[in-house]
Amino acid sequence: MRYISTRGQAPALSFEEVVLTGMASDGGLYVPEQIPQLSREDLQAMAGLSYAEIAFRVMQPFVNGEIDDETFRGIVRDAYATFSHDAVVPLNQLDANHFLLELFHGPTLAFKDVALQLLGRILDHFLAKRGERAVIMGATSGDTGSAAIEGCRHCDNLDIFILHPHKRVSEVQRRQMTSVLADNVFNIAIEGNFDDAQAMVKASFANQGFLNGTRLVAVNSINWARIMAQIVYYVAAGVALGAPHRQVSFCVPSANFGNIFAGYMAYRMGLPVKQFIIATNANDILHRTIAANDFSKQELKATLAPSMDIVVSSNFERLLFEAYERDGHAVAALLERFQSEPTALAEAPLERLRALFVSHSVDDATILEVIREAHHRTKELLDPHTATGYRAAERARADAETPMITLATAHPAKFAEAVVKAGFPGVPLPPHMDDLLEREERYTVLPAELAKVQAFVAQNRR
Ligand SMILES: *Cc1c(COP(=O)(O)O)cnc(C)c1O
């Protein structure tokens, strides 16, 4: 199994290389050259297996023997032992045929743990094998940073530096990062905004000389291993609800499109899926593209579902590559045009997408209404991201017979502000986190100056 770029120019890579590399050298994203297939028998045989065992079976072909089976099984088992629910990602039935797939039982209470618990361990394994160390740098406005830190805190060969804008992330989100006191975890509070932090991380990747040859690794959502890890829960949920004997549908609160693209991969591997619903907040580029063929950037809007606040959906490129029948030149041309002007998809690729995907956009007022309505009808308290999915599933589903699985991407306690705005008294943190606000914190405040940040990273890496 080799991995190829969505823009058709960069060299093909092995699994190990692709995990250690971020973007392809031609500006594209890596995807597997062939999509492994799960037969009806393979799916049937997964019924009743543990999540970790299903995960091993789904991911093993992508790993391609580059980690031996026994070691990989151990990595998968350790990654998902960090989840507080024995089912890892339990299905919660809301009504006759609508289910929530709860992806928020990991260490930071959001679905990004599913991928990052695995990615940290895979990186550590490959680095140990090569006798190398690496530095992870990332910028966060709150969410991804803590999941990356939790995924790397036990990794001997990785040092992680996460930049967040000083005094501009919520207390819960800051403490989820800064209360991890491991020797290889460094939180940097930048005296600036998120864009300043992100610009410094980008500049560091573009020019890595300050690290004297140590590899810099990105764990953002374009890393293939994150997609791979997310394929698993689509398969597990589909099998739990009757695949391969019946179809299921999924509704996914979406931003960078990594999560729902993993669902599409599960479909291409053989999971019978009737429909994928893309739910967005007011940052609706995905909805405008699918519903109106308006593939254009619009200004960023701050919403009640902040982890879905994006201008561009980076992983959508991977779906475009499939819609354009893997024509890397066509994808490159489309995305170059998109960078500078509003554009549109060609007709045939758009029709291919519309055969499987529909979309729905949910504004802030509706998010609050949905949190109240869902609680009234089902007694479930939804976080604001999941609320976009709940509404989109109700409005855009093709039929009532096919089971609808809405992905619950965060625990409501993580986004209590929206829940309080919807009229609820607040949401307690789950028991294993209820002392978060008393835990010791450690972070370093630095000015938004590239040289100072890079000097700090160079001096503190182990
Ligand atoms: C990251 C995130 C999303 C969006 O996922 P994508 O893979 O970027 O589409 C949705 N909800 C929550 C809570 C998130 O953290």
GROMACS .gro file of C-alpha atoms and ligand atoms in nm:
model
  477
    1MET     CA    1   0.000   0.000   0.000
    2ARG     CA    2   0.139   0.338  -0.106
    3TYR     CA    3  -0.006   0.682  -0.047
    4ILE     CA    4  -0.046   0.934  -0.330
    5SER     CA    5  -0.112   1.307  -0.338
    6THR     CA    6  -0.448   1.459  -0.432
    7ARG     CA    7  -0.260   1.695  -0.666
    8GLY     CA    8  -0.087   1.419  -0.855
    9GLN     CA    9   0.272   1.549  -0.845
   10ALA     CA   10   0.437   1.456  -0.514
   11PRO     CA   11   0.612   1.119  -0.479
   12ALA     CA   12   0.414   0.824  -0.340
   13LEU     CA   13   0.499   0.742   0.022
   14SER     CA   14   0.481   0.447   0.261
   15PHE     CA   15   0.250   0.452   0.565
   16GLU     CA   16   0.540   0.538   0.796
   17GLU     CA   17   0.649   0.828   0.575
   18VAL     CA   18   0.296   0.958   0.539
   19VAL     CA   19   0.240   0.964   0.915
   20LEU     CA   20   0.563   1.159   0.966
   21THR     CA   21   0.486   1.400   0.679
   22GLY     CA   22   0.214   1.662   0.677
   23MET     CA   23   0.113   1.812   0.349
   24ALA     CA   24   0.247   1.665   0.025
   25SER     CA   25   0.524   1.862  -0.147
   26ASP     CA   26   0.284   1.961  -0.430
   27GLY     CA   27   0.044   2.120  -0.178
   28GLY     CA   28  -0.193   1.822  -0.185
   29LEU     CA   29  -0.300   1.571   0.081
   30TYR     CA   30  -0.207   1.205   0.091
   31VAL     CA   31  -0.465   0.931   0.030
   32PRO     CA   32  -0.421   0.555  -0.008
   33GLU     CA   33  -0.346   0.442  -0.362
   34GLN     CA   34  -0.601   0.160  -0.331
   35ILE     CA   35  -0.892   0.150  -0.092
   36PRO     CA   36  -0.890  -0.176   0.107
   37GLN     CA   37  -1.215  -0.371   0.091
   38LEU     CA   38  -1.423  -0.518   0.372
   39SER     CA   39  -1.633  -0.805   0.240
   40ARG     CA   40  -1.979  -0.890   0.373
   41GLU     CA   41  -1.814  -1.175   0.564
   42ASP     CA   42  -1.555  -0.937   0.714
   43LEU     CA   43  -1.833  -0.705   0.835
   44GLN     CA   44  -2.044  -0.990   0.965
   45ALA     CA   45  -1.749  -1.128   1.160
   46MET     CA   46  -1.713  -0.794   1.343
   47ALA     CA   47  -2.050  -0.819   1.515
   48GLY     CA   48  -1.995  -0.841   1.887
   49LEU     CA   49  -1.619  -0.775   1.880
   50SER     CA   50  -1.460  -0.516   2.107
   51TYR     CA   51  -1.397  -0.167   1.968
   52ALA     CA   52  -1.021  -0.224   1.985
   53GLU     CA   53  -1.046  -0.545   1.783
   54ILE     CA   54  -1.267  -0.383   1.518
   55ALA     CA   55  -1.017  -0.096   1.509
   56PHE     CA   56  -0.730  -0.334   1.450
   57ARG     CA   57  -0.914  -0.512   1.166
   58VAL     CA   58  -1.024  -0.192   0.990
   59MET     CA   59  -0.686  -0.020   1.012
   60GLN     CA   60  -0.449  -0.310   0.955
   61PRO     CA   61  -0.454  -0.292   0.572
   62PHE     CA   62  -0.364   0.079   0.582
   63VAL     CA   63  -0.069   0.009   0.812
   64ASN     CA   64   0.041  -0.246   0.555
   65GLY     CA   65   0.263  -0.453   0.780
   66GLU     CA   66   0.484  -0.154   0.862
   67ILE     CA   67   0.398  -0.216   1.228
   68ASP     CA   68   0.382  -0.587   1.312
   69ASP     CA   69   0.034  -0.709   1.402
   70GLU     CA   70   0.104  -0.784   1.765
   71THR     CA   71   0.261  -0.442   1.827
   72PHE     CA   72  -0.019  -0.265   1.642
   73ARG     CA   73  -0.283  -0.451   1.844
   74GLY     CA   74  -0.110  -0.331   2.161
   75ILE     CA   75  -0.099   0.029   2.037
   76VAL     CA   76  -0.469   0.021   1.953
   77ARG     CA   77  -0.560  -0.138   2.286
   78ASP     CA   78  -0.362   0.123   2.484
   79ALA     CA   79  -0.507   0.412   2.283
   80TYR     CA   80  -0.867   0.317   2.355
   81ALA     CA   81  -0.808   0.211   2.715
   82THR     CA   82  -0.790   0.585   2.790
   83PHE     CA   83  -1.164   0.622   2.719
   84SER     CA   84  -1.395   0.632   3.018
   85HIS     CA   85  -1.674   0.423   2.860
   86ASP     CA   86  -1.622   0.049   2.814
   87ALA     CA   87  -1.780   0.066   2.469
   88VAL     CA   88  -1.532   0.347   2.380
   89VAL     CA   89  -1.786   0.511   2.146
   90PRO     CA   90  -2.134   0.404   2.269
   91LEU     CA   91  -2.447   0.434   2.057
   92ASN     CA   92  -2.731   0.608   2.236
   93GLN     CA   93  -3.080   0.560   2.091
   94LEU     CA   94  -3.277   0.886   2.086
   95ASP     CA   95  -3.603   0.771   1.931
   96ALA     CA   96  -3.740   0.500   1.705
   97ASN     CA   97  -3.458   0.524   1.453
   98HIS     CA   98  -3.223   0.811   1.541
   99PHE     CA   99  -2.901   0.734   1.730
  100LEU     CA  100  -2.623   0.942   1.880
  101LEU     CA  101  -2.274   0.802   1.837
  102GLU     CA  102  -2.102   0.940   2.147
  103LEU     CA  103  -1.745   1.018   2.049
  104PHE     CA  104  -1.670   1.228   2.359
  105HIS     CA  105  -1.564   0.976   2.623
  106GLY     CA  106  -1.191   1.034   2.568
  107PRO     CA  107  -0.955   1.234   2.792
  108THR     CA  108  -1.054   1.580   2.657
  109LEU     CA  109  -1.426   1.517   2.600
  110ALA     CA  110  -1.430   1.565   2.222
  111PHE     CA  111  -1.402   1.334   1.923
  112LYS     CA  112  -1.049   1.443   1.835
  113ASP     CA  113  -0.925   1.211   2.110
  114VAL     CA  114  -1.023   0.908   1.899
  115ALA     CA  115  -0.758   0.999   1.642
  116LEU     CA  116  -0.498   1.169   1.858
  117GLN     CA  117  -0.472   0.896   2.120
  118LEU     CA  118  -0.373   0.666   1.837
  119LEU     CA  119  -0.155   0.908   1.637
  120GLY     CA  120   0.073   0.994   1.931
  121ARG     CA  121   0.142   0.628   1.992
  122ILE     CA  122   0.204   0.548   1.624
  123LEU     CA  123   0.447   0.841   1.593
  124ASP     CA  124   0.629   0.733   1.907
  125HIS     CA  125   0.660   0.380   1.772
  126PHE     CA  126   0.812   0.488   1.440
  127LEU     CA  127   1.048   0.736   1.606
  128ALA     CA  128   1.173   0.473   1.850
  129LYS     CA  129   1.231   0.233   1.561
  130ARG     CA  130   1.434   0.497   1.376
  131GLY     CA  131   1.621   0.611   1.687
  132GLU     CA  132   1.493   0.965   1.624
  133ARG     CA  133   1.319   1.229   1.827
  134ALA     CA  134   1.066   1.478   1.695
  135VAL     CA  135   0.905   1.804   1.796
  136ILE     CA  136   0.536   1.871   1.754
  137MET     CA  137   0.425   2.230   1.719
  138GLY     CA  138   0.067   2.342   1.693
  139ALA     CA  139  -0.153   2.645   1.743
  140THR     CA  140  -0.493   2.611   1.901
  141SER     CA  141  -0.790   2.829   1.977
  142GLY     CA  142  -0.888   2.572   2.235
  143ASP     CA  143  -0.988   2.227   2.121
  144THR     CA  144  -0.727   2.044   1.918
  145GLY     CA  145  -0.443   2.151   2.147
  146SER     CA  146  -0.563   1.961   2.448
  147ALA     CA  147  -0.638   1.646   2.247
  148ALA     CA  148  -0.288   1.658   2.095
  149ILE     CA  149  -0.128   1.709   2.437
  150GLU     CA  150  -0.322   1.417   2.586
  151GLY     CA  151  -0.221   1.204   2.287
  152CYS     CA  152   0.151   1.278   2.332
  153ARG     CA  153   0.199   1.310   2.707
  154HIS     CA  154   0.329   0.953   2.743
  155CYS     CA  155   0.543   0.953   2.427
  156ASP     CA  156   0.915   0.918   2.502
  157ASN     CA  157   1.037   1.040   2.165
  158LEU     CA  158   0.813   1.343   2.120
  159ASP     CA  159   0.815   1.690   2.270
  160ILE     CA  160   0.500   1.890   2.213
  161PHE     CA  161   0.470   2.270   2.208
  162ILE     CA  162   0.119   2.410   2.183
  163LEU     CA  163   0.063   2.783   2.134
  164HIS     CA  164  -0.262   2.936   2.248
  165PRO     CA  165  -0.365   3.303   2.253
  166HIS     CA  166  -0.307   3.431   2.609
  167LYS     CA  167  -0.635   3.502   2.794
  168ARG     CA  168  -0.841   3.421   2.486
  169VAL     CA  169  -0.935   3.058   2.547
  170SER     CA  170  -1.195   2.947   2.798
  171GLU     CA  171  -1.077   2.844   3.144
  172VAL     CA  172  -1.180   2.481   3.096
  173GLN     CA  173  -1.001   2.463   2.763
  174ARG     CA  174  -0.685   2.629   2.900
  175ARG     CA  175  -0.675   2.403   3.202
  176GLN     CA  176  -0.723   2.090   2.991
  177MET     CA  177  -0.389   2.184   2.832
  178THR     CA  178  -0.195   2.349   3.111
  179SER     CA  179  -0.272   2.099   3.387
  180VAL     CA  180  -0.082   1.827   3.199
  181LEU     CA  181   0.251   1.849   3.383
  182ALA     CA  182   0.448   1.592   3.180
  183ASP     CA  183   0.815   1.668   3.102
  184ASN     CA  184   0.756   1.668   2.727
  185VAL     CA  185   0.455   1.903   2.725
  186PHE     CA  186   0.503   2.278   2.682
  187ASN     CA  187   0.218   2.524   2.672
  188ILE     CA  188   0.298   2.868   2.535
  189ALA     CA  189   0.051   3.150   2.592
  190ILE     CA  190   0.113   3.400   2.313
  191GLU     CA  191   0.049   3.768   2.379
  192GLY     CA  192  -0.159   3.797   2.064
  193ASN     CA  193  -0.454   3.631   1.892
  194PHE     CA  194  -0.499   3.288   1.737
  195ASP     CA  195  -0.383   3.407   1.395
  196ASP     CA  196  -0.054   3.530   1.545
  197ALA     CA  197  -0.001   3.189   1.705
  198GLN     CA  198  -0.086   3.005   1.386
  199ALA     CA  199   0.138   3.227   1.174
  200MET     CA  200   0.435   3.146   1.400
  201VAL     CA  201   0.369   2.773   1.374
  202LYS     CA  202   0.344   2.797   0.995
  203ALA     CA  203   0.667   2.998   0.975
  204SER     CA  204   0.840   2.735   1.189
  205PHE     CA  205   0.733   2.454   0.956
  206ALA     CA  206   0.843   2.654   0.651
  207ASN     CA  207   1.190   2.710   0.795
  208GLN     CA  208   1.298   2.443   1.044
  209GLY     CA  209   1.663   2.548   1.080
  210PHE     CA  210   1.609   2.656   1.441
  211LEU     CA  211   1.577   2.288   1.538
  212ASN     CA  212   1.920   2.189   1.401
  213GLY     CA  213   1.791   1.893   1.206
  214THR     CA  214   1.530   1.757   1.450
  215ARG     CA  215   1.209   1.667   1.268
  216LEU     CA  216   0.905   1.888   1.316
  217VAL     CA  217   0.577   1.697   1.295
  218ALA     CA  218   0.222   1.827   1.243
  219VAL     CA  219  -0.070   1.654   1.405
  220ASN     CA  220  -0.338   1.868   1.238
  221SER     CA  221  -0.636   1.710   1.072
  222ILE     CA  222  -0.465   1.654   0.736
  223ASN     CA  223  -0.246   1.380   0.886
  224TRP     CA  224  -0.364   1.057   0.721
  225ALA     CA  225  -0.348   0.858   1.044
  226ARG     CA  226  -0.617   1.079   1.194
  227ILE     CA  227  -0.855   0.997   0.910
  228MET     CA  228  -0.767   0.628   0.937
  229ALA     CA  229  -0.850   0.617   1.308
  230GLN     CA  230  -1.187   0.780   1.246
  231ILE     CA  231  -1.296   0.526   0.983
  232VAL     CA  232  -1.327   0.271   1.261
  233TYR     CA  233  -1.626   0.417   1.445
  234TYR     CA  234  -1.834   0.437   1.128
  235VAL     CA  235  -1.774   0.068   1.069
  236ALA     CA  236  -1.835  -0.022   1.435
  237ALA     CA  237  -2.162   0.176   1.448
  238GLY     CA  238  -2.281   0.040   1.112
  239VAL     CA  239  -2.217  -0.318   1.218
  240ALA     CA  240  -2.388  -0.259   1.553
  241LEU     CA  241  -2.701  -0.146   1.367
  242GLY     CA  242  -2.716  -0.426   1.118
  243ALA     CA  243  -2.453  -0.388   0.846
  244PRO     CA  244  -2.388  -0.564   0.614
  245HIS     CA  245  -2.755  -0.669   0.608
  246ARG     CA  246  -2.899  -0.319   0.609
  247GLN     CA  247  -2.793   0.033   0.523
  248VAL     CA  248  -2.733   0.310   0.773
  249SER     CA  249  -2.704   0.689   0.733
  250PHE     CA  250  -2.471   0.930   0.912
  251CYS     CA  251  -2.502   1.297   1.003
  252VAL     CA  252  -2.174   1.469   1.090
  253PRO     CA  253  -2.113   1.817   1.242
  254SER     CA  254  -1.840   1.926   1.002
  255ALA     CA  255  -1.568   2.185   0.963
  256ASN     CA  256  -1.237   2.068   0.818
  257PHE     CA  257  -1.415   1.761   0.679
  258GLY     CA  258  -1.177   1.510   0.837
  259ASN     CA  259  -1.446   1.336   1.034
  260ILE     CA  260  -1.701   1.289   0.756
  261PHE     CA  261  -1.432   1.204   0.501
  262ALA     CA  262  -1.345   0.909   0.725
  263GLY     CA  263  -1.709   0.804   0.696
  264TYR     CA  264  -1.685   0.823   0.319
  265MET     CA  265  -1.379   0.598   0.335
  266ALA     CA  266  -1.578   0.345   0.541
  267TYR     CA  267  -1.841   0.353   0.265
  268ARG     CA  268  -1.581   0.301  -0.006
  269MET     CA  269  -1.438   0.009   0.192
  270GLY     CA  270  -1.775  -0.163   0.175
  271LEU     CA  271  -1.997  -0.034   0.457
  272PRO     CA  272  -2.352   0.001   0.318
  273VAL     CA  273  -2.436   0.370   0.366
  274LYS     CA  274  -2.747   0.531   0.226
  275GLN     CA  275  -2.671   0.895   0.297
  276PHE     CA  276  -2.415   1.127   0.454
  277ILE     CA  277  -2.551   1.454   0.592
  278ILE     CA  278  -2.300   1.736   0.631
  279ALA     CA  279  -2.405   1.964   0.918
  280THR     CA  280  -2.242   2.308   0.939
  281ASN     CA  281  -2.283   2.614   1.159
  282ALA     CA  282  -2.301   2.962   1.003
  283ASN     CA  283  -1.956   2.900   0.853
  284ASP     CA  284  -2.123   2.714   0.571
  285ILE     CA  285  -1.877   2.670   0.286
  286LEU     CA  286  -1.956   2.298   0.273
  287HIS     CA  287  -2.329   2.359   0.263
  288ARG     CA  288  -2.299   2.628  -0.005
  289THR     CA  289  -2.083   2.398  -0.215
  290ILE     CA  290  -2.310   2.093  -0.198
  291ALA     CA  291  -2.646   2.275  -0.209
  292ALA     CA  292  -2.568   2.567  -0.443
  293ASN     CA  293  -2.234   2.482  -0.607
  294ASP     CA  294  -2.089   2.798  -0.454
  295PHE     CA  295  -1.732   2.696  -0.371
  296SER     CA  296  -1.602   3.020  -0.227
  297LYS     CA  297  -1.451   3.163   0.090
  298GLN     CA  298  -1.649   3.389   0.317
  299GLU     CA  299  -1.545   3.582   0.622
  300LEU     CA  300  -1.506   3.384   0.946
  301LYS     CA  301  -1.801   3.411   1.184
  302ALA     CA  302  -1.764   3.340   1.558
  303THR     CA  303  -2.045   3.099   1.653
  304LEU     CA  304  -2.168   2.902   1.953
  305ALA     CA  305  -2.004   2.595   1.798
  306PRO     CA  306  -1.649   2.732   1.784
  307SER     CA  307  -1.474   2.409   1.684
  308MET     CA  308  -1.662   2.432   1.354
  309ASP     CA  309  -1.561   2.793   1.285
  310ILE     CA  310  -1.360   2.770   0.963
  311VAL     CA  311  -1.325   2.952   0.631
  312VAL     CA  312  -1.180   2.664   0.426
  313SER     CA  313  -1.237   2.290   0.481
  314SER     CA  314  -0.892   2.144   0.423
  315ASN     CA  315  -0.994   1.778   0.399
  316PHE     CA  316  -1.266   1.848   0.143
  317GLU     CA  317  -0.981   1.824  -0.108
  318ARG     CA  318  -0.966   1.452  -0.041
  319LEU     CA  319  -1.331   1.413  -0.139
  320LEU     CA  320  -1.283   1.633  -0.446
  321PHE     CA  321  -1.004   1.399  -0.554
  322GLU     CA  322  -1.257   1.111  -0.555
  323ALA     CA  323  -1.533   1.320  -0.715
  324TYR     CA  324  -1.292   1.413  -0.995
  325GLU     CA  325  -1.212   1.042  -1.036
  326ARG     CA  326  -0.863   1.088  -0.897
  327ASP     CA  327  -0.756   1.345  -1.156
  328GLY     CA  328  -0.489   1.530  -0.954
  329HIS     CA  329  -0.440   1.795  -1.224
  330ALA     CA  330  -0.810   1.887  -1.221
  331VAL     CA  331  -0.807   1.909  -0.839
  332ALA     CA  332  -0.495   2.125  -0.840
  333ALA     CA  333  -0.646   2.360  -1.099
  334LEU     CA  334  -0.976   2.390  -0.909
  335LEU     CA  335  -0.804   2.463  -0.578
  336GLU     CA  336  -0.567   2.716  -0.729
  337ARG     CA  337  -0.866   2.902  -0.870
  338PHE     CA  338  -1.049   2.873  -0.537
  339GLN     CA  339  -0.760   3.044  -0.355
  340SER     CA  340  -0.811   3.367  -0.546
  341GLU     CA  341  -1.177   3.380  -0.655
  342PRO     CA  342  -1.521   3.225  -0.598
  343THR     CA  343  -1.549   2.913  -0.806
  344ALA     CA  344  -1.771   2.610  -0.873
  345LEU     CA  345  -1.732   2.237  -0.921
  346ALA     CA  346  -1.770   2.080  -1.264
  347GLU     CA  347  -2.109   1.919  -1.319
  348ALA     CA  348  -2.017   1.549  -1.321
  349PRO     CA  349  -1.815   1.557  -0.996
  350LEU     CA  350  -2.088   1.760  -0.826
  351GLU     CA  351  -2.351   1.505  -0.929
  352ARG     CA  352  -2.135   1.224  -0.793
  353LEU     CA  353  -2.118   1.403  -0.457
  354ARG     CA  354  -2.489   1.478  -0.449
  355ALA     CA  355  -2.571   1.111  -0.501
  356LEU     CA  356  -2.442   1.044  -0.149
  357PHE     CA  357  -2.408   1.375   0.039
  358VAL     CA  358  -2.664   1.634   0.142
  359SER     CA  359  -2.598   1.935   0.364
  360HIS     CA  360  -2.771   2.159   0.612
  361SER     CA  361  -2.653   2.477   0.788
  362VAL     CA  362  -2.765   2.578   1.140
  363ASP     CA  363  -2.731   2.929   1.283
  364ASP     CA  364  -2.669   3.024   1.648
  365ALA     CA  365  -3.033   3.096   1.736
  366THR     CA  366  -3.129   2.755   1.600
  367ILE     CA  367  -2.849   2.585   1.797
  368LEU     CA  368  -3.004   2.716   2.121
  369GLU     CA  369  -3.353   2.613   2.010
  370VAL     CA  370  -3.229   2.263   1.922
  371ILE     CA  371  -3.054   2.217   2.260
  372ARG     CA  372  -3.388   2.293   2.430
  373GLU     CA  373  -3.599   2.091   2.189
  374ALA     CA  374  -3.373   1.783   2.197
  375HIS     CA  375  -3.368   1.790   2.576
  376HIS     CA  376  -3.744   1.819   2.590
  377ARG     CA  377  -3.795   1.530   2.348
  378THR     CA  378  -3.515   1.293   2.450
  379LYS     CA  379  -3.378   1.413   2.789
  380GLU     CA  380  -3.033   1.439   2.627
  381LEU     CA  381  -2.830   1.755   2.672
  382LEU     CA  382  -2.647   1.816   2.343
  383ASP     CA  383  -2.333   2.023   2.304
  384PRO     CA  384  -2.368   2.301   2.043
  385HIS     CA  385  -2.175   2.110   1.773
  386THR     CA  386  -2.385   1.799   1.815
  387ALA     CA  387  -2.694   2.023   1.809
  388THR     CA  388  -2.615   2.124   1.450
  389GLY     CA  389  -2.605   1.755   1.364
  390TYR     CA  390  -2.930   1.675   1.541
  391ARG     CA  391  -3.115   1.944   1.346
  392ALA     CA  392  -2.953   1.856   1.014
  393ALA     CA  393  -3.041   1.489   1.061
  394GLU     CA  394  -3.406   1.571   1.127
  395ARG     CA  395  -3.433   1.809   0.834
  396ALA     CA  396  -3.224   1.640   0.567
  397ARG     CA  397  -3.270   1.266   0.614
  398ALA     CA  398  -3.388   1.080   0.306
  399ASP     CA  399  -3.629   0.847   0.485
  400ALA     CA  400  -3.741   0.730   0.828
  401GLU     CA  401  -3.660   0.361   0.772
  402THR     CA  402  -3.281   0.381   0.744
  403PRO     CA  403  -3.122   0.415   1.088
  404MET     CA  404  -2.979   0.768   1.128
  405ILE     CA  405  -2.658   0.798   1.328
  406THR     CA  406  -2.569   1.152   1.436
  407LEU     CA  407  -2.214   1.191   1.556
  408ALA     CA  408  -2.194   1.355   1.900
  409THR     CA  409  -1.858   1.531   1.869
  410ALA     CA  410  -1.826   1.688   2.214
  411HIS     CA  411  -1.951   1.649   2.570
  412PRO     CA  412  -2.189   1.933   2.669
  413ALA     CA  413  -1.972   2.021   2.973
  414LYS     CA  414  -1.696   2.123   2.735
  415PHE     CA  415  -1.919   2.391   2.582
  416ALA     CA  416  -2.126   2.481   2.883
  417GLU     CA  417  -2.158   2.844   2.775
  418ALA     CA  418  -2.399   2.756   2.496
  419VAL     CA  419  -2.591   2.518   2.718
  420VAL     CA  420  -2.636   2.792   2.978
  421LYS     CA  421  -2.744   3.034   2.705
  422ALA     CA  422  -3.009   2.780   2.607
  423GLY     CA  423  -3.152   2.815   2.956
  424PHE     CA  424  -2.999   2.524   3.149
  425PRO     CA  425  -2.829   2.577   3.487
  426GLY     CA  426  -2.492   2.446   3.363
  427VAL     CA  427  -2.332   2.110   3.304
  428PRO     CA  428  -2.105   1.937   3.557
  429LEU     CA  429  -1.775   1.796   3.430
  430PRO     CA  430  -1.766   1.416   3.435
  431PRO     CA  431  -1.636   1.265   3.762
  432HIS     CA  432  -1.280   1.197   3.642
  433MET     CA  433  -1.242   1.567   3.563
  434ASP     CA  434  -1.434   1.732   3.842
  435ASP     CA  435  -1.116   1.868   4.008
  436LEU     CA  436  -0.994   2.033   3.684
  437LEU     CA  437  -1.039   2.383   3.820
  438GLU     CA  438  -0.818   2.307   4.121
  439ARG     CA  439  -0.534   2.134   3.937
  440GLU     CA  440  -0.187   2.288   3.918
  441GLU     CA  441  -0.115   2.462   3.587
  442ARG     CA  442   0.207   2.520   3.397
  443TYR     CA  443   0.254   2.748   3.098
  444THR     CA  444   0.489   3.012   2.967
  445VAL     CA  445   0.375   3.352   2.846
  446LEU     CA  446   0.572   3.476   2.544
  447PRO     CA  447   0.538   3.781   2.318
  448ALA     CA  448   0.415   3.719   1.963
  449GLU     CA  449   0.772   3.721   1.829
  450LEU     CA  450   0.888   3.431   1.615
  451ALA     CA  451   1.251   3.442   1.732
  452LYS     CA  452   1.151   3.424   2.100
  453VAL     CA  453   0.911   3.135   2.042
  454GLN     CA  454   1.163   2.941   1.836
  455ALA     CA  455   1.437   2.998   2.094
  456PHE     CA  456   1.204   2.865   2.365
  457VAL     CA  457   1.128   2.552   2.161
  458ALA     CA  458   1.494   2.493   2.074
  459GLN     CA  459   1.605   2.529   2.437
  460ASN     CA  460   1.333   2.321   2.598
  461ARG     CA  461   1.306   2.020   2.369
  462ARG     CA  462   1.469   1.723   2.532
  463LIG     C1  463  -1.309   1.945   1.524
  463LIG     C2  464  -1.451   1.940   1.564
  463LIG     C3  465  -1.556   1.933   1.468
  463LIG     C4  466  -1.530   1.935   1.319
  463LIG     O1  467  -1.467   1.819   1.271
  463LIG     P1  468  -1.397   1.816   1.127
  463LIG     O2  469  -1.326   1.686   1.123
  463LIG     O3  470  -1.302   1.934   1.126
  463LIG     O4  471  -1.501   1.829   1.024
  463LIG     C5  472  -1.686   1.922   1.514
  463LIG     N1  473  -1.715   1.922   1.647
  463LIG     C6  474  -1.618   1.930   1.740
  463LIG     C7  475  -1.656   1.931   1.884
  463LIG     C8  476  -1.483   1.938   1.704
  463LIG     O5  477  -1.388   1.946   1.798
   0.00000   0.00000   0.00000
